[in-house]
Amino acid sequence: MATVSESHNPLVLDRITRLRDKATSSREFRQFVKEITILLAADATNELPMVDIDVETPLQVTTGQLVSQPGPCIVSIMRAGNVMAETLRDLISDASIGFIGLARQPVTLEIDDYYTNLPSDIQDRYCIVVDPMLATGNSLSVAIKKLIDTGVSQITVVNILACPEGIQRITSEYPDVRIVVAKVDDKLNEKGYILPGLGDAGDRIYGTDDH
Ligand code: URA
């Protein structure tokens, strides 16, 4: 049964409001994306496999836990996921980053699958897929299928904004995938944008075309 975990944290909601604001600069936008990613990280990593290990404190030996090896693979859906991926990687020792390049055709919303670069042992790793926006679910669906076809069995998706249409699509196609999202918005518009949304996340992160 798919789980969707939406954050109601005040700091997350504060950053979302700043991301929505069309007056927010690209530099600030990237910073807020990083901060939201950090705030979602605890939830996103809740189910990482752990191993018990003895550790010697200055006072005694005790049992602690470390993230199991091989570490998780953070999978960035390019290009908008890259900032989230780098941010998460700074928090997770021994994580690697994989890349799936998917571009959405502006009119048909069909997905152009142009690049894949994943660690060769990805099937042994817990995967955290990052993409700021879960809109139609087209690109996320392609990315998850690619991972499952490669043998990955545990997947958590992290989004900043999602809409009910995209969540419905992913949870029905992939009931074992967990979704951690900062905010679930109202709906998709006819062009595949989330409303009220924040516009095109990739363009706003990288300061390219206005939409
Ligand atoms: N991708 C975006 O960047 N924004 C949307 O609203 C939908 C998909």
PDB file of C-alpha atoms and ligand atoms in Angstrom:
ATOM      1  CA  MET A   1       0.000   0.000   0.000  1.00  0.00           C
ATOM      2  CA  ALA A   2       1.561   3.306  -1.108  1.00  0.00           C
ATOM      3  CA  THR A   3       2.171   5.917   1.549  1.00  0.00           C
ATOM      4  CA  VAL A   4       2.131   9.638   0.949  1.00  0.00           C
ATOM      5  CA  SER A   5       3.660  11.765   3.673  1.00  0.00           C
ATOM      6  CA  GLU A   6       2.961  15.500   3.436  1.00  0.00           C
ATOM      7  CA  SER A   7       4.876  17.932   5.615  1.00  0.00           C
ATOM      8  CA  HIS A   8       2.948  20.403   7.728  1.00  0.00           C
ATOM      9  CA  ASN A   9       6.093  21.890   9.222  1.00  0.00           C
ATOM     10  CA  PRO A  10       5.938  25.699   9.571  1.00  0.00           C
ATOM     11  CA  LEU A  11       9.450  26.175   8.171  1.00  0.00           C
ATOM     12  CA  VAL A  12       8.554  24.089   5.118  1.00  0.00           C
ATOM     13  CA  LEU A  13       5.337  26.060   4.564  1.00  0.00           C
ATOM     14  CA  ASP A  14       7.255  29.326   4.937  1.00  0.00           C
ATOM     15  CA  ARG A  15       9.743  28.266   2.220  1.00  0.00           C
ATOM     16  CA  ILE A  16       6.962  27.035  -0.074  1.00  0.00           C
ATOM     17  CA  THR A  17       5.318  30.452   0.092  1.00  0.00           C
ATOM     18  CA  ARG A  18       8.641  32.087  -0.840  1.00  0.00           C
ATOM     19  CA  LEU A  19       9.120  29.639  -3.741  1.00  0.00           C
ATOM     20  CA  ARG A  20       5.661  30.444  -5.094  1.00  0.00           C
ATOM     21  CA  ASP A  21       6.367  34.171  -5.167  1.00  0.00           C
ATOM     22  CA  LYS A  22       7.214  35.119  -8.741  1.00  0.00           C
ATOM     23  CA  ALA A  23       9.443  37.916  -7.408  1.00  0.00           C
ATOM     24  CA  THR A  24      11.802  35.382  -5.763  1.00  0.00           C
ATOM     25  CA  SER A  25      15.182  35.443  -7.533  1.00  0.00           C
ATOM     26  CA  SER A  26      16.796  32.319  -8.965  1.00  0.00           C
ATOM     27  CA  ARG A  27      19.511  32.452  -6.301  1.00  0.00           C
ATOM     28  CA  GLU A  28      16.926  32.627  -3.495  1.00  0.00           C
ATOM     29  CA  PHE A  29      14.829  29.952  -5.191  1.00  0.00           C
ATOM     30  CA  ARG A  30      17.755  27.492  -5.150  1.00  0.00           C
ATOM     31  CA  GLN A  31      18.421  28.281  -1.508  1.00  0.00           C
ATOM     32  CA  PHE A  32      14.786  27.586  -0.553  1.00  0.00           C
ATOM     33  CA  VAL A  33      14.826  24.327  -2.535  1.00  0.00           C
ATOM     34  CA  LYS A  34      17.906  23.277  -0.537  1.00  0.00           C
ATOM     35  CA  GLU A  35      16.323  24.254   2.769  1.00  0.00           C
ATOM     36  CA  ILE A  36      13.094  22.369   2.037  1.00  0.00           C
ATOM     37  CA  THR A  37      15.123  19.319   1.007  1.00  0.00           C
ATOM     38  CA  ILE A  38      16.990  19.405   4.320  1.00  0.00           C
ATOM     39  CA  LEU A  39      13.711  19.753   6.201  1.00  0.00           C
ATOM     40  CA  LEU A  40      12.216  16.762   4.322  1.00  0.00           C
ATOM     41  CA  ALA A  41      15.344  14.633   4.679  1.00  0.00           C
ATOM     42  CA  ALA A  42      14.457  13.094   8.036  1.00  0.00           C
ATOM     43  CA  ASP A  43      11.159  11.795   6.699  1.00  0.00           C
ATOM     44  CA  ALA A  44      12.689  10.750   3.363  1.00  0.00           C
ATOM     45  CA  THR A  45      15.322   8.622   5.104  1.00  0.00           C
ATOM     46  CA  ASN A  46      13.080   7.107   7.780  1.00  0.00           C
ATOM     47  CA  GLU A  47      13.140   3.657   6.211  1.00  0.00           C
ATOM     48  CA  LEU A  48      16.825   3.428   5.251  1.00  0.00           C
ATOM     49  CA  PRO A  49      18.250   0.012   6.141  1.00  0.00           C
ATOM     50  CA  MET A  50      20.520   0.134   9.221  1.00  0.00           C
ATOM     51  CA  VAL A  51      23.142  -2.105  10.733  1.00  0.00           C
ATOM     52  CA  ASP A  52      24.083  -2.429  14.427  1.00  0.00           C
ATOM     53  CA  ILE A  53      27.695  -1.699  15.279  1.00  0.00           C
ATOM     54  CA  ASP A  54      29.741  -1.424  18.477  1.00  0.00           C
ATOM     55  CA  VAL A  55      31.162   2.014  19.196  1.00  0.00           C
ATOM     56  CA  GLU A  56      33.553   3.033  21.949  1.00  0.00           C
ATOM     57  CA  THR A  57      32.624   6.302  23.634  1.00  0.00           C
ATOM     58  CA  PRO A  58      35.144   7.940  26.002  1.00  0.00           C
ATOM     59  CA  LEU A  59      33.251   6.115  28.788  1.00  0.00           C
ATOM     60  CA  GLN A  60      32.171   2.686  27.540  1.00  0.00           C
ATOM     61  CA  VAL A  61      31.343   0.501  24.595  1.00  0.00           C
ATOM     62  CA  THR A  62      27.795   0.702  23.351  1.00  0.00           C
ATOM     63  CA  THR A  63      25.792  -0.435  20.340  1.00  0.00           C
ATOM     64  CA  GLY A  64      24.996   2.149  17.710  1.00  0.00           C
ATOM     65  CA  GLN A  65      23.493   2.054  14.250  1.00  0.00           C
ATOM     66  CA  LEU A  66      24.910   3.022  10.894  1.00  0.00           C
ATOM     67  CA  VAL A  67      23.272   3.215   7.483  1.00  0.00           C
ATOM     68  CA  SER A  68      23.887  -0.151   5.756  1.00  0.00           C
ATOM     69  CA  GLN A  69      26.371  -0.575   2.914  1.00  0.00           C
ATOM     70  CA  PRO A  70      26.126  -0.049   0.052  1.00  0.00           C
ATOM     71  CA  GLY A  71      24.626   3.333   0.897  1.00  0.00           C
ATOM     72  CA  PRO A  72      21.481   4.632  -0.718  1.00  0.00           C
ATOM     73  CA  CYS A  73      21.354   5.926  -4.268  1.00  0.00           C
ATOM     74  CA  ILE A  74      19.803   9.338  -4.693  1.00  0.00           C
ATOM     75  CA  VAL A  75      18.321   9.451  -8.175  1.00  0.00           C
ATOM     76  CA  SER A  76      17.960  12.903  -9.666  1.00  0.00           C
ATOM     77  CA  ILE A  77      15.400  13.434 -12.372  1.00  0.00           C
ATOM     78  CA  MET A  78      17.327  15.968 -14.423  1.00  0.00           C
ATOM     79  CA  ARG A  79      17.626  18.741 -14.479  1.00  0.00           C
ATOM     80  CA  ALA A  80      15.315  20.084 -11.783  1.00  0.00           C
ATOM     81  CA  GLY A  81      16.191  17.325  -9.282  1.00  0.00           C
ATOM     82  CA  ASN A  82      19.931  18.072  -9.229  1.00  0.00           C
ATOM     83  CA  VAL A  83      19.930  20.657  -6.433  1.00  0.00           C
ATOM     84  CA  MET A  84      17.818  18.377  -4.226  1.00  0.00           C
ATOM     85  CA  ALA A  85      20.130  15.438  -4.981  1.00  0.00           C
ATOM     86  CA  GLU A  86      23.305  17.334  -4.056  1.00  0.00           C
ATOM     87  CA  THR A  87      21.677  18.615  -0.874  1.00  0.00           C
ATOM     88  CA  LEU A  88      20.552  15.161   0.248  1.00  0.00           C
ATOM     89  CA  ARG A  89      23.921  13.685  -0.577  1.00  0.00           C
ATOM     90  CA  ASP A  90      25.614  16.105   1.803  1.00  0.00           C
ATOM     91  CA  LEU A  91      23.467  14.637   4.573  1.00  0.00           C
ATOM     92  CA  ILE A  92      23.823  10.930   3.798  1.00  0.00           C
ATOM     93  CA  SER A  93      27.268   9.406   4.166  1.00  0.00           C
ATOM     94  CA  ASP A  94      28.092   6.918   1.426  1.00  0.00           C
ATOM     95  CA  ALA A  95      25.188   7.872  -0.807  1.00  0.00           C
ATOM     96  CA  SER A  96      25.795   7.880  -4.520  1.00  0.00           C
ATOM     97  CA  ILE A  97      23.880   9.938  -7.066  1.00  0.00           C
ATOM     98  CA  GLY A  98      22.299   8.490 -10.189  1.00  0.00           C
ATOM     99  CA  PHE A  99      20.861  10.582 -13.005  1.00  0.00           C
ATOM    100  CA  ILE A 100      17.843  10.069 -15.215  1.00  0.00           C
ATOM    101  CA  GLY A 101      17.407  12.732 -17.874  1.00  0.00           C
ATOM    102  CA  LEU A 102      13.804  13.208 -18.923  1.00  0.00           C
ATOM    103  CA  ALA A 103      12.418  16.183 -20.819  1.00  0.00           C
ATOM    104  CA  ARG A 104       8.744  16.931 -21.146  1.00  0.00           C
ATOM    105  CA  GLN A 105       7.513  17.924 -24.631  1.00  0.00           C
ATOM    106  CA  PRO A 106       5.708  21.233 -24.106  1.00  0.00           C
ATOM    107  CA  VAL A 107       2.585  20.393 -26.149  1.00  0.00           C
ATOM    108  CA  THR A 108       2.062  16.629 -25.917  1.00  0.00           C
ATOM    109  CA  LEU A 109       3.607  16.346 -22.410  1.00  0.00           C
ATOM    110  CA  GLU A 110       5.220  13.125 -23.720  1.00  0.00           C
ATOM    111  CA  ILE A 111       8.550  12.226 -22.122  1.00  0.00           C
ATOM    112  CA  ASP A 112      11.856  12.318 -23.998  1.00  0.00           C
ATOM    113  CA  ASP A 113      14.140   9.857 -22.163  1.00  0.00           C
ATOM    114  CA  TYR A 114      17.565  11.294 -23.118  1.00  0.00           C
ATOM    115  CA  TYR A 115      20.077  10.189 -20.464  1.00  0.00           C
ATOM    116  CA  THR A 116      20.567   7.549 -17.785  1.00  0.00           C
ATOM    117  CA  ASN A 117      23.596   7.101 -15.549  1.00  0.00           C
ATOM    118  CA  LEU A 118      23.079   4.853 -12.515  1.00  0.00           C
ATOM    119  CA  PRO A 119      25.552   3.014 -10.256  1.00  0.00           C
ATOM    120  CA  SER A 120      26.176  -0.559 -11.462  1.00  0.00           C
ATOM    121  CA  ASP A 121      25.112  -2.000  -8.065  1.00  0.00           C
ATOM    122  CA  ILE A 122      21.932   0.077  -7.853  1.00  0.00           C
ATOM    123  CA  GLN A 123      19.800  -3.031  -7.330  1.00  0.00           C
ATOM    124  CA  ASP A 124      21.491  -3.433  -3.911  1.00  0.00           C
ATOM    125  CA  ARG A 125      20.765   0.136  -2.877  1.00  0.00           C
ATOM    126  CA  TYR A 126      17.790   1.890  -1.340  1.00  0.00           C
ATOM    127  CA  CYS A 127      16.732   4.530  -3.884  1.00  0.00           C
ATOM    128  CA  ILE A 128      15.568   8.056  -3.091  1.00  0.00           C
ATOM    129  CA  VAL A 129      14.215   9.679  -6.253  1.00  0.00           C
ATOM    130  CA  VAL A 130      14.157  13.470  -6.230  1.00  0.00           C
ATOM    131  CA  ASP A 131      12.128  15.752  -8.469  1.00  0.00           C
ATOM    132  CA  PRO A 132      10.727  19.063  -7.216  1.00  0.00           C
ATOM    133  CA  MET A 133       7.380  18.667  -9.017  1.00  0.00           C
ATOM    134  CA  LEU A 134       5.036  15.679  -9.236  1.00  0.00           C
ATOM    135  CA  ALA A 135       2.634  16.951 -11.910  1.00  0.00           C
ATOM    136  CA  THR A 136       1.217  14.494 -14.497  1.00  0.00           C
ATOM    137  CA  GLY A 137       3.482  11.766 -13.097  1.00  0.00           C
ATOM    138  CA  ASN A 138       4.692  10.958 -16.641  1.00  0.00           C
ATOM    139  CA  SER A 139       8.390  11.452 -15.960  1.00  0.00           C
ATOM    140  CA  LEU A 140       8.297   9.957 -12.481  1.00  0.00           C
ATOM    141  CA  SER A 141       6.526   6.896 -13.829  1.00  0.00           C
ATOM    142  CA  VAL A 142       9.233   6.400 -16.494  1.00  0.00           C
ATOM    143  CA  ALA A 143      11.990   6.861 -13.891  1.00  0.00           C
ATOM    144  CA  ILE A 144      10.457   4.417 -11.404  1.00  0.00           C
ATOM    145  CA  LYS A 145       9.925   1.806 -14.143  1.00  0.00           C
ATOM    146  CA  LYS A 146      13.557   2.158 -15.169  1.00  0.00           C
ATOM    147  CA  LEU A 147      14.677   1.555 -11.568  1.00  0.00           C
ATOM    148  CA  ILE A 148      12.358  -1.413 -11.039  1.00  0.00           C
ATOM    149  CA  ASP A 149      13.473  -2.930 -14.368  1.00  0.00           C
ATOM    150  CA  THR A 150      17.075  -2.634 -13.135  1.00  0.00           C
ATOM    151  CA  GLY A 151      16.154  -4.629 -10.012  1.00  0.00           C
ATOM    152  CA  VAL A 152      15.623  -1.863  -7.430  1.00  0.00           C
ATOM    153  CA  SER A 153      13.081  -2.911  -4.802  1.00  0.00           C
ATOM    154  CA  GLN A 154      12.896  -0.033  -2.298  1.00  0.00           C
ATOM    155  CA  ILE A 155      12.029   3.437  -3.546  1.00  0.00           C
ATOM    156  CA  THR A 156      11.114   6.670  -1.792  1.00  0.00           C
ATOM    157  CA  VAL A 157      10.223   9.689  -3.919  1.00  0.00           C
ATOM    158  CA  VAL A 158      10.796  13.221  -2.608  1.00  0.00           C
ATOM    159  CA  ASN A 159       8.889  16.132  -4.155  1.00  0.00           C
ATOM    160  CA  ILE A 160       8.453  19.739  -3.159  1.00  0.00           C
ATOM    161  CA  LEU A 161       5.012  20.158  -4.743  1.00  0.00           C
ATOM    162  CA  ALA A 162       2.658  17.444  -5.965  1.00  0.00           C
ATOM    163  CA  CYS A 163      -0.932  17.471  -7.205  1.00  0.00           C
ATOM    164  CA  PRO A 164      -3.680  14.901  -6.615  1.00  0.00           C
ATOM    165  CA  GLU A 165      -3.577  13.727 -10.273  1.00  0.00           C
ATOM    166  CA  GLY A 166       0.124  12.869 -10.124  1.00  0.00           C
ATOM    167  CA  ILE A 167      -0.139  11.224  -6.726  1.00  0.00           C
ATOM    168  CA  GLN A 168      -3.074   9.114  -7.908  1.00  0.00           C
ATOM    169  CA  ARG A 169      -1.133   7.973 -10.970  1.00  0.00           C
ATOM    170  CA  ILE A 170       2.038   7.000  -9.111  1.00  0.00           C
ATOM    171  CA  THR A 171       0.339   5.343  -6.148  1.00  0.00           C
ATOM    172  CA  SER A 172      -1.879   3.251  -8.412  1.00  0.00           C
ATOM    173  CA  GLU A 173       0.965   2.198 -10.732  1.00  0.00           C
ATOM    174  CA  TYR A 174       3.513   1.661  -7.954  1.00  0.00           C
ATOM    175  CA  PRO A 175       1.772   0.839  -4.668  1.00  0.00           C
ATOM    176  CA  ASP A 176       5.083  -0.022  -2.951  1.00  0.00           C
ATOM    177  CA  VAL A 177       6.658   3.379  -3.578  1.00  0.00           C
ATOM    178  CA  ARG A 178       6.685   5.900  -0.730  1.00  0.00           C
ATOM    179  CA  ILE A 179       6.135   9.593  -1.512  1.00  0.00           C
ATOM    180  CA  VAL A 180       7.434  12.341   0.789  1.00  0.00           C
ATOM    181  CA  VAL A 181       6.164  15.744  -0.288  1.00  0.00           C
ATOM    182  CA  ALA A 182       6.372  19.244   1.156  1.00  0.00           C
ATOM    183  CA  LYS A 183       2.913  20.302  -0.066  1.00  0.00           C
ATOM    184  CA  VAL A 184       0.078  18.804  -2.093  1.00  0.00           C
ATOM    185  CA  ASP A 185      -1.410  21.549  -4.285  1.00  0.00           C
ATOM    186  CA  ASP A 186      -4.885  21.862  -5.797  1.00  0.00           C
ATOM    187  CA  LYS A 187      -4.714  20.522  -9.356  1.00  0.00           C
ATOM    188  CA  LEU A 188      -3.048  20.357 -12.766  1.00  0.00           C
ATOM    189  CA  ASN A 189      -3.867  22.857 -15.460  1.00  0.00           C
ATOM    190  CA  GLU A 190      -4.352  21.935 -19.148  1.00  0.00           C
ATOM    191  CA  LYS A 191      -0.653  22.578 -19.844  1.00  0.00           C
ATOM    192  CA  GLY A 192       0.465  20.158 -17.147  1.00  0.00           C
ATOM    193  CA  TYR A 193       1.437  22.804 -14.596  1.00  0.00           C
ATOM    194  CA  ILE A 194       0.565  22.488 -10.948  1.00  0.00           C
ATOM    195  CA  LEU A 195      -1.828  25.115  -9.539  1.00  0.00           C
ATOM    196  CA  PRO A 196      -1.269  27.292  -7.624  1.00  0.00           C
ATOM    197  CA  GLY A 197       2.265  25.936  -8.018  1.00  0.00           C
ATOM    198  CA  LEU A 198       5.477  27.830  -8.506  1.00  0.00           C
ATOM    199  CA  GLY A 199       5.902  27.773 -12.292  1.00  0.00           C
ATOM    200  CA  ASP A 200       8.636  25.763 -13.998  1.00  0.00           C
ATOM    201  CA  ALA A 201      10.954  24.563 -11.246  1.00  0.00           C
ATOM    202  CA  GLY A 202      13.898  23.887 -13.587  1.00  0.00           C
ATOM    203  CA  ASP A 203      13.666  27.338 -15.161  1.00  0.00           C
ATOM    204  CA  ARG A 204      13.436  29.029 -11.786  1.00  0.00           C
ATOM    205  CA  ILE A 205      16.342  27.025 -10.317  1.00  0.00           C
ATOM    206  CA  TYR A 206      18.602  27.693 -13.291  1.00  0.00           C
ATOM    207  CA  GLY A 207      17.333  31.150 -14.234  1.00  0.00           C
ATOM    208  CA  THR A 208      16.309  30.138 -17.760  1.00  0.00           C
ATOM    209  CA  ASP A 209      13.119  30.972 -19.731  1.00  0.00           C
ATOM    210  CA  ASP A 210      10.106  32.370 -17.940  1.00  0.00           C
ATOM    211  CA  HIS A 211       6.906  30.362 -18.364  1.00  0.00           C
TER     212      HIS A 211
HETATM  213  N1  URA B   1       7.008  20.892 -13.739  1.00  0.00           N
HETATM  214  C1  URA B   1       7.245  22.130 -13.225  1.00  0.00           C
HETATM  215  O1  URA B   1       8.390  22.579 -13.151  1.00  0.00           O
HETATM  216  N2  URA B   1       6.190  22.850 -12.811  1.00  0.00           N
HETATM  217  C2  URA B   1       4.919  22.405 -12.859  1.00  0.00           C
HETATM  218  O2  URA B   1       4.019  23.106 -12.428  1.00  0.00           O
HETATM  219  C3  URA B   1       4.720  21.112 -13.388  1.00  0.00           C
HETATM  220  C4  URA B   1       5.780  20.372 -13.821  1.00  0.00           C
END
